[in-house]
Short mmCIF file of C-alpha atoms and ligand atoms in Angstrom, two decimals:
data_model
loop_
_atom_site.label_atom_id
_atom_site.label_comp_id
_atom_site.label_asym_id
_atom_site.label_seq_id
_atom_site.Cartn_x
_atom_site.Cartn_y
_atom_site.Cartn_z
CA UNK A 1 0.00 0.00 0.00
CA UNK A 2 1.31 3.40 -0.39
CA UNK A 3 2.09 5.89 2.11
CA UNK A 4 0.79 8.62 -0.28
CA UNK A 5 2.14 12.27 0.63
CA UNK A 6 2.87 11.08 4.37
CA UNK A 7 6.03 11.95 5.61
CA UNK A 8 7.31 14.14 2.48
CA UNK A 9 9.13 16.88 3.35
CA UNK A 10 7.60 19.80 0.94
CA UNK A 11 8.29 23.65 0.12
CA UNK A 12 6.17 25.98 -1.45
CA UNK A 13 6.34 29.70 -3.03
CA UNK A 14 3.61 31.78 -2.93
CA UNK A 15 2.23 29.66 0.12
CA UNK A 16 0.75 32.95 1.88
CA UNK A 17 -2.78 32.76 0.00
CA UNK A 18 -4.81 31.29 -2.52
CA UNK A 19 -4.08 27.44 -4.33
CA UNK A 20 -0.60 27.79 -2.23
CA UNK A 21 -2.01 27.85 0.95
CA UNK A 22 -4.61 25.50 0.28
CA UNK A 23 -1.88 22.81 -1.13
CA UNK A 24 -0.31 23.40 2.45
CA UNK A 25 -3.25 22.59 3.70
CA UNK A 26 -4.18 19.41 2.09
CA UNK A 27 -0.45 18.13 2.23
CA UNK A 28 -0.37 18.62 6.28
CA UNK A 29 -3.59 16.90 6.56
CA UNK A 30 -1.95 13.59 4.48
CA UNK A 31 0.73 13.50 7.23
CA UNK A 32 3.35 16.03 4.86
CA UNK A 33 5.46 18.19 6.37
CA UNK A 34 5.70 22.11 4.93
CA UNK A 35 7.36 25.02 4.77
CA UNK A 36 5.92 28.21 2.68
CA UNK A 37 7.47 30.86 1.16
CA UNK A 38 5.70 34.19 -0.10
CA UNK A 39 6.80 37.90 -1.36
CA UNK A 40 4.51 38.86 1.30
CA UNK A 41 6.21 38.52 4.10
CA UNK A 42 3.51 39.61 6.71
CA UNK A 43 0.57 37.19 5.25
CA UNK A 44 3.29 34.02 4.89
CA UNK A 45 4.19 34.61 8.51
CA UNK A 46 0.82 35.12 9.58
CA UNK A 47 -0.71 31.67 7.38
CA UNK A 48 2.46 29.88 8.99
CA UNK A 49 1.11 30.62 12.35
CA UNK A 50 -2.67 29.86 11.50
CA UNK A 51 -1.43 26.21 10.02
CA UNK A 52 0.94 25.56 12.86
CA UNK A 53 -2.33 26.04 15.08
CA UNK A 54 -4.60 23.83 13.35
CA UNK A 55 -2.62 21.13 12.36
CA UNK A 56 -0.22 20.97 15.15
CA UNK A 57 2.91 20.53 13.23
CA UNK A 58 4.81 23.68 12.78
CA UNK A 59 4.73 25.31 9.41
CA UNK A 60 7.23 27.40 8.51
CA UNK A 61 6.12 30.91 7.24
CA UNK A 62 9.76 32.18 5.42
CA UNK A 63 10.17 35.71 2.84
CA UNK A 64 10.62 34.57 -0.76
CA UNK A 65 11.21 36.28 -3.59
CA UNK A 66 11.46 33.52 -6.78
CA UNK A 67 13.03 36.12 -9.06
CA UNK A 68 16.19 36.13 -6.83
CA UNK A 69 18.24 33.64 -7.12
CA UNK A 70 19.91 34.15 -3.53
CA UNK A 71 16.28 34.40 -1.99
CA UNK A 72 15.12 31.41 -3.23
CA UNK A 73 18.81 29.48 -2.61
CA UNK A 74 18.06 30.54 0.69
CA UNK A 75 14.44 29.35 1.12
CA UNK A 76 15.36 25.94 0.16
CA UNK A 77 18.46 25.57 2.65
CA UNK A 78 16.38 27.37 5.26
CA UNK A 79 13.35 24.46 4.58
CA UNK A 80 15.52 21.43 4.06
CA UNK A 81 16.88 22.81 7.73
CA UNK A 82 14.05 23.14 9.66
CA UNK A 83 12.45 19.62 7.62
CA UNK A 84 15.90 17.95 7.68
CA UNK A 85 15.92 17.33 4.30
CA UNK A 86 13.20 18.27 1.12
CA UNK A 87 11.51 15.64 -1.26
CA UNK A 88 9.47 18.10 -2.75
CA UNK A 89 9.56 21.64 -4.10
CA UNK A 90 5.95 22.90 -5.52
CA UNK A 91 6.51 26.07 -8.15
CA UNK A 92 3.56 27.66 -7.28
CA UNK A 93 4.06 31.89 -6.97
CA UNK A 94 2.56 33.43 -10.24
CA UNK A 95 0.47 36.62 -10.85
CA UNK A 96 -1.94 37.44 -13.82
CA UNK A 97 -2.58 40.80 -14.88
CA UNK A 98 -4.91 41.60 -17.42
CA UNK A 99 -6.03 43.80 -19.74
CA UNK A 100 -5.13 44.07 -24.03
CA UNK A 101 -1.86 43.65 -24.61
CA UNK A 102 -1.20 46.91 -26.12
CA UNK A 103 -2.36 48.63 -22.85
CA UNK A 104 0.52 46.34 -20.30
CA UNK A 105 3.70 48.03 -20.02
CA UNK A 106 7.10 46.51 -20.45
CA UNK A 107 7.56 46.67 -16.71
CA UNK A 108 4.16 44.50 -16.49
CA UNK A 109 4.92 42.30 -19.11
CA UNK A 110 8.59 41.79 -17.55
CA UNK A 111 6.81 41.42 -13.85
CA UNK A 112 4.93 38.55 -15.63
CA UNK A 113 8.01 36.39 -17.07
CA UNK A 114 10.44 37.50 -14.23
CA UNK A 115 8.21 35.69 -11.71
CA UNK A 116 5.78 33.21 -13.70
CA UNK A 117 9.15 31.88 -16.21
CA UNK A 118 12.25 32.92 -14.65
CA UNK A 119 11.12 32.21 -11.48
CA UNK A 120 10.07 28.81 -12.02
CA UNK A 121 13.39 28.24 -14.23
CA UNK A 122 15.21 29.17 -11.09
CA UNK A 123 13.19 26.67 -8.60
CA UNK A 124 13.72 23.74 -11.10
CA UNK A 125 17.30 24.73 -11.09
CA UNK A 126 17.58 24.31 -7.54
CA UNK A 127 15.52 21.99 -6.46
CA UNK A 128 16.95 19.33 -9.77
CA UNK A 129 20.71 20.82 -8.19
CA UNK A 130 19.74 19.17 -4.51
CA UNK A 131 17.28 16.31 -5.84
CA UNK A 132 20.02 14.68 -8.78
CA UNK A 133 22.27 15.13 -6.01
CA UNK A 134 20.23 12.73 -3.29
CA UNK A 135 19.09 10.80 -5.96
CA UNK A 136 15.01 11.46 -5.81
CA UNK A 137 12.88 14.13 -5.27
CA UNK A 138 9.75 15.55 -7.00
CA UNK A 139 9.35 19.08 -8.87
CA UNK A 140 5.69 20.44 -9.11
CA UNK A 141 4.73 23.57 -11.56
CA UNK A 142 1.99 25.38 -11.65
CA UNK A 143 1.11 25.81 -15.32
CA UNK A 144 -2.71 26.77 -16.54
CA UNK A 145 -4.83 25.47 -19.08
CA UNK A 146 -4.06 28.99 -21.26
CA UNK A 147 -0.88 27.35 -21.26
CA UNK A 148 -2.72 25.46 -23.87
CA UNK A 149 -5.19 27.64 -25.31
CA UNK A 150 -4.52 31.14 -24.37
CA UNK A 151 -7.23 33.75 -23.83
CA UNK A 152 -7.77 37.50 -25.13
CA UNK A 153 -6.62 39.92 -22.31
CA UNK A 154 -3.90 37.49 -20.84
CA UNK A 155 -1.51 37.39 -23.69
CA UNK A 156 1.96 37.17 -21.86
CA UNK A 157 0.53 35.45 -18.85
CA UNK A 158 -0.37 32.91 -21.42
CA UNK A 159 2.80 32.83 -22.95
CA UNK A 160 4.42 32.23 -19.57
CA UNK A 161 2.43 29.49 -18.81
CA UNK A 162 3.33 27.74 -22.15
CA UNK A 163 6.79 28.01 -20.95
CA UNK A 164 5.77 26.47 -17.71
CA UNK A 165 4.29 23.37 -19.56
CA UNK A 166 7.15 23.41 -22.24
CA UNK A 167 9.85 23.21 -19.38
CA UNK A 168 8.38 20.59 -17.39
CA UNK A 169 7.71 18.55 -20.86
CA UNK A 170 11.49 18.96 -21.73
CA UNK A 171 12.55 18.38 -17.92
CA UNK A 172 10.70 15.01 -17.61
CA UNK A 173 12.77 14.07 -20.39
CA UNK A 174 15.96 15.13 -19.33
CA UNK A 175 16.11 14.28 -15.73
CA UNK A 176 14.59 10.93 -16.05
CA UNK A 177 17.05 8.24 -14.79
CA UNK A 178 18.64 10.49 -12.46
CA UNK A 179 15.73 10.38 -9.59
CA UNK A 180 14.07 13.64 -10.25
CA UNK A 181 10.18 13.50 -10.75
CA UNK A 182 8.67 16.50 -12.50
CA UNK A 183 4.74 17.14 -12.89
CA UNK A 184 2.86 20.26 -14.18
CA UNK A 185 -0.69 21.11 -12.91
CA UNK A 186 -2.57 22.98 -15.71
CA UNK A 187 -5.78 24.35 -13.37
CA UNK A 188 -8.86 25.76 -14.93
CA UNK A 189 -10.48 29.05 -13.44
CA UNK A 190 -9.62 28.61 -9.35
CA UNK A 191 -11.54 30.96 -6.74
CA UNK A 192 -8.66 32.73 -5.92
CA UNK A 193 -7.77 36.59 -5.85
CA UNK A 194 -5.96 35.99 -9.00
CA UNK A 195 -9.46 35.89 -11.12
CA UNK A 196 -11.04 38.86 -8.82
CA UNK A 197 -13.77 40.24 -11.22
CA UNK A 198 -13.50 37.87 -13.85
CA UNK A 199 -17.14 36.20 -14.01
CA UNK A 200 -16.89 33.12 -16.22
CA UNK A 201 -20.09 32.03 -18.18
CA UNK A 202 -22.21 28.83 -16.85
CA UNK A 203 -20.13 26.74 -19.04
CA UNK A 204 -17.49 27.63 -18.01
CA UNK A 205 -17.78 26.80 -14.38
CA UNK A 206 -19.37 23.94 -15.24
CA UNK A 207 -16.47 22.60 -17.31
CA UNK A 208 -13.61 24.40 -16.08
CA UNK A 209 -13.82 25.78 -12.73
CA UNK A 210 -12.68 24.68 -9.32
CA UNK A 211 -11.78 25.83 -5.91
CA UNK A 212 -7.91 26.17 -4.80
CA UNK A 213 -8.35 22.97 -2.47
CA UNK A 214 -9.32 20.86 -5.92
CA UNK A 215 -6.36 22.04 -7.57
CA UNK A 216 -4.36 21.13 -3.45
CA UNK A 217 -5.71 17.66 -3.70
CA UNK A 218 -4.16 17.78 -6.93
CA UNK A 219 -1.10 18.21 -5.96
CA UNK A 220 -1.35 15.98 -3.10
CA UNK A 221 -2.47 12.72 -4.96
CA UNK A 222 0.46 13.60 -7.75
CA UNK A 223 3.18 13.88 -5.30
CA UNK A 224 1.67 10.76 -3.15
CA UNK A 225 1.48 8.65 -6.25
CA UNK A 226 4.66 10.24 -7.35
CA UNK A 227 3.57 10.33 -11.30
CA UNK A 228 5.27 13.03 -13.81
CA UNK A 229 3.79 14.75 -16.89
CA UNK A 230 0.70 17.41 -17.08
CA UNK A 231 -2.57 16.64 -14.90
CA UNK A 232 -5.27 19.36 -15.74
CA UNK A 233 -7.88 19.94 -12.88
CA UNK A 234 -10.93 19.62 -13.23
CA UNK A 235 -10.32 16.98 -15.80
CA UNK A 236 -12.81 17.73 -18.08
CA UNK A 237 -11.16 20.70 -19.22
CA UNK A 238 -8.12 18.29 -20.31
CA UNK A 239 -10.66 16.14 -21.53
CA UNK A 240 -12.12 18.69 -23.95
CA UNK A 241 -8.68 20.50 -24.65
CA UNK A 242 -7.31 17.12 -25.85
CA UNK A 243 -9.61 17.34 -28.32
CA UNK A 244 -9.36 20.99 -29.19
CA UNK A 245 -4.95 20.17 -29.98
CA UNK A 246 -6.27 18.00 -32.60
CA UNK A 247 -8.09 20.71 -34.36
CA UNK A 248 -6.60 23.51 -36.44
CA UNK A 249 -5.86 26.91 -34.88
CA UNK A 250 -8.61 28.61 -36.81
CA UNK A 251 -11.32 26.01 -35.43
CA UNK A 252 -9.92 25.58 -32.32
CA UNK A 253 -10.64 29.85 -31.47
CA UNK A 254 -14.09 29.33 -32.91
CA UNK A 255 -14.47 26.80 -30.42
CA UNK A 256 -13.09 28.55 -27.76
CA UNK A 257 -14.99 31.87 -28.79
CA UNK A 258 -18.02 29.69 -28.55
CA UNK A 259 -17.14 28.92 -24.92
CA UNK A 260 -16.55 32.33 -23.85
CA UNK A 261 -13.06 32.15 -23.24
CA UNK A 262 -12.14 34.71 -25.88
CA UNK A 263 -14.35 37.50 -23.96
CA UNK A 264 -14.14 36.34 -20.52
CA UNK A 265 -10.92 37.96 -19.24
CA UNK A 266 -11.64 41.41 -21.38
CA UNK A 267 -15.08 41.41 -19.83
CA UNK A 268 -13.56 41.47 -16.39
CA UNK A 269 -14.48 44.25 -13.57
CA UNK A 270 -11.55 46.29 -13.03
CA UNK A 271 -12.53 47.85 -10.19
CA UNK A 272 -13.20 44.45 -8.25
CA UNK A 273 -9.55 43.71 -9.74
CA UNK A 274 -8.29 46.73 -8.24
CA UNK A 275 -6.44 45.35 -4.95
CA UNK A 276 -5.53 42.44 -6.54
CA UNK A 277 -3.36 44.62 -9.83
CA UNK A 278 -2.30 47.10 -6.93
CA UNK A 279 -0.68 43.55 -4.79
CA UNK A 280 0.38 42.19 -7.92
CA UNK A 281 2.05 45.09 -9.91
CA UNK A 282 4.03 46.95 -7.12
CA UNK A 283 4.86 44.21 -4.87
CA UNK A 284 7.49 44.92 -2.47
CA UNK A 285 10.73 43.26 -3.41
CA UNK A 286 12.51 40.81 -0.81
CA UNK A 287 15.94 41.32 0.64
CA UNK A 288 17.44 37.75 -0.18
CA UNK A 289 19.88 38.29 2.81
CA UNK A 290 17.69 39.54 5.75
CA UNK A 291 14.63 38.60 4.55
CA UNK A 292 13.20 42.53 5.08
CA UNK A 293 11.28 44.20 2.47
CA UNK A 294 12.21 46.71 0.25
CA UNK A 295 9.82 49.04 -1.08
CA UNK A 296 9.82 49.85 -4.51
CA UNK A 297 9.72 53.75 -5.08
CA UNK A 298 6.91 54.97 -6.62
CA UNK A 299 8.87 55.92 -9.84
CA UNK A 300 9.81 51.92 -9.84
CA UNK A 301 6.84 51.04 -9.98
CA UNK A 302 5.06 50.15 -13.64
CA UNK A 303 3.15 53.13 -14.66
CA UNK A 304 -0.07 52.20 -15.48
N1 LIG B 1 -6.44 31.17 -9.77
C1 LIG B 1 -6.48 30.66 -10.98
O1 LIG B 1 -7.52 30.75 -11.67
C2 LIG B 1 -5.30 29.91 -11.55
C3 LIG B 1 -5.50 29.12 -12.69
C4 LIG B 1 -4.43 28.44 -13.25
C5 LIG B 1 -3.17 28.55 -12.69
N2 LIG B 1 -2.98 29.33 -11.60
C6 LIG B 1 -1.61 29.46 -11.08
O2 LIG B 1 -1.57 28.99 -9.74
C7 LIG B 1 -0.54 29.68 -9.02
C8 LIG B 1 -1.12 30.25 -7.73
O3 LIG B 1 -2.15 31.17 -8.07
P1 LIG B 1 -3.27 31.66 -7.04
O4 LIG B 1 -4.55 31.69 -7.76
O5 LIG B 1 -3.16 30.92 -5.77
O6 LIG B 1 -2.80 33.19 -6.84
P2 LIG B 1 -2.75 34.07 -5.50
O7 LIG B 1 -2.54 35.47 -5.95
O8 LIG B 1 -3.91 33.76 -4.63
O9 LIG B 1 -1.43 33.52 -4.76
C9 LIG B 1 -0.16 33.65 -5.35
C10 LIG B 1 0.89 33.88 -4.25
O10 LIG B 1 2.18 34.04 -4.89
C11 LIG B 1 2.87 35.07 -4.19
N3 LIG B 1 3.93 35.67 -5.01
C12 LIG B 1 3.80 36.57 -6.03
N4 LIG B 1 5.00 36.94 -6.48
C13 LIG B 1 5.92 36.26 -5.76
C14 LIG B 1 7.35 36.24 -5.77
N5 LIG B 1 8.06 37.01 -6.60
N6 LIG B 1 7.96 35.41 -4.91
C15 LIG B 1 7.27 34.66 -4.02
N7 LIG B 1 5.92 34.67 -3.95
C16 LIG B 1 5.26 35.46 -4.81
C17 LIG B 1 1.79 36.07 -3.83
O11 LIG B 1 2.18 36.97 -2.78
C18 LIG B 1 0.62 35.17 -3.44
O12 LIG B 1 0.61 34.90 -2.05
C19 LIG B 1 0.00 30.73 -9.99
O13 LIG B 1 1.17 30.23 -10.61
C20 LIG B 1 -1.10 30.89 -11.01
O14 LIG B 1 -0.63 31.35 -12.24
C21 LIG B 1 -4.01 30.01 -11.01
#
């Protein structure tokens, strides 16, 4: 029988909110033990404590920034400390900004890769570094099903999560034989702050929406069972998307436009996207040595 996620030693960026905090959740309640990591330093610490109080285990709540190499180096010796060792480490900080793609700015656009691409390039550096090294370990992305079929009004963030499912296709391939597992959840729409005031048709939640704790049991069952390659949740929408790759490009966006993904994201309500753009877009940055913030000036920040 297998022990499923008990007694794996996991860490996980952007474990402060949202499907990151829920995949906390669900792995300390199959007997894992965690450590987060989040840009915001105050909410990680303060989800730590929450966990640590209802699960009885302590969680550590640690500043991460996954564009920085030395802040995320640090992250993972800091977790493999306190866990004495790490089997797992889940890629899971990303933002999505949206809007039409001639409105983002270059420092917007650059926000999206540095954290969504580069910032998952850097954790599978690291992690595949330590795991080759021991001989096993497991690498979990968070990729999207627009990493498939992209939608109007999420251009780049599409684009970065086709990177995210090209690099864990390419890594499965290289790193096999050497004891390193890699897996890429592609969620639907998840009930997060990341799709405040987008309102997807009835179709669309019927076929392609889920809460943050579908996409942590997700995560759980794939790093209990161990098993590589892309897992979409729900599975419908992998069901239905495997049949849309078939198709040409042309039919494939009628198809899509007949869902409603092609107006969905431009239809959104800014102003109940409002705190999420102002969290997203002028972030503070993390100090990777002392962990305290530093606060972009207002002329850093991407005009708007
Ligand atoms: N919500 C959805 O509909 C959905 C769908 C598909 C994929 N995803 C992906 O799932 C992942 C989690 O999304 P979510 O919905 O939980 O979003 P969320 O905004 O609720 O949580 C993301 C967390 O990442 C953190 N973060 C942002 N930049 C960071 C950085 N530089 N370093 C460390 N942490 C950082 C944030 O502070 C936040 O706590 C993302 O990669 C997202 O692209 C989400």
């Amino acid at each position: 029988m297998t022990r499923g996620a008990q007694g794996k030693r996991v860490a996980i960026t952007g474990g402060a909110r949202g499907i990151g905090r829920s995949t906390a959740e669900a792995l300390l309640r199959a007997g894992a033990q965690v450590v987060i990591g989040d840009i915001d330093t105050a909410l990680v610490e303060e989800t730590a404590a929450a966990l640590t109080a209802r699960f009885g285990s302590t969680v550590l709540g640690l500043p991460l920034d996954v564009t920085d190499r030395g802040s995320f180096e640090q992250f993972l010796d800091l977790a493999a400390i306190e866990l004495g060792g790490l089997d797992v480490v889940v890629n899971n900080a990303g933002i999505m900004p949206t809007g039409r793609f001639l409105d983002e700015s270059d420092a917007v656009s650059d926000r999206q890769i540095g954290i969504n691409v580069r910032g998952v390039i850097i954790g599978c550096k690291l992690a595949a570094a330590r795991f080759t090294e021991q001989g096993h370990g497991h690498i979990v992305n968070l990729g999207s099903i627009v990493g498939i079929e992209g939608a109007p009004g999420i251009a780049v963030y599409s684009a970065t999560k086709h990177a995210v499912i090209g690099l864990g296709s390419v890594l499965r391939q290289e790193l096999a034989g050497s004891g390193v597992t890699v897996s890429t959840i592609a969620p639907g729409f998840v009930r997060t702050e990341l799709i405040a005031g987008i309102k997807p048709n009835a179709l669309i939640q019927r076929v392609a929406m889920v809460g943050p704790e579908d996409v942590a049991q997700a995560i759980t069952a794939v790093i209990g069972s161990g098993r590589p390659g892309l897992r979409y949740v729900p599975r419908t929408a992998g069901g239905i998307l495997a049949v849309l790759r078939l198709m040409p490009e042309a039919a494939r966006h009628r198809i899509s436009g007949a869902f409603g993904l092609q107006s969905v994201v431009l239809e959104s309500d800014e102003n109940a996207r409002a705190a999420y753009r102002n969290r997203t877009e002028s972030t503070p940055a993390v100090s990777p040595v002392a962990g305290s913030p530093v606060i972009e000036s207002e002329t850093q920040r991407p005009e708007r």
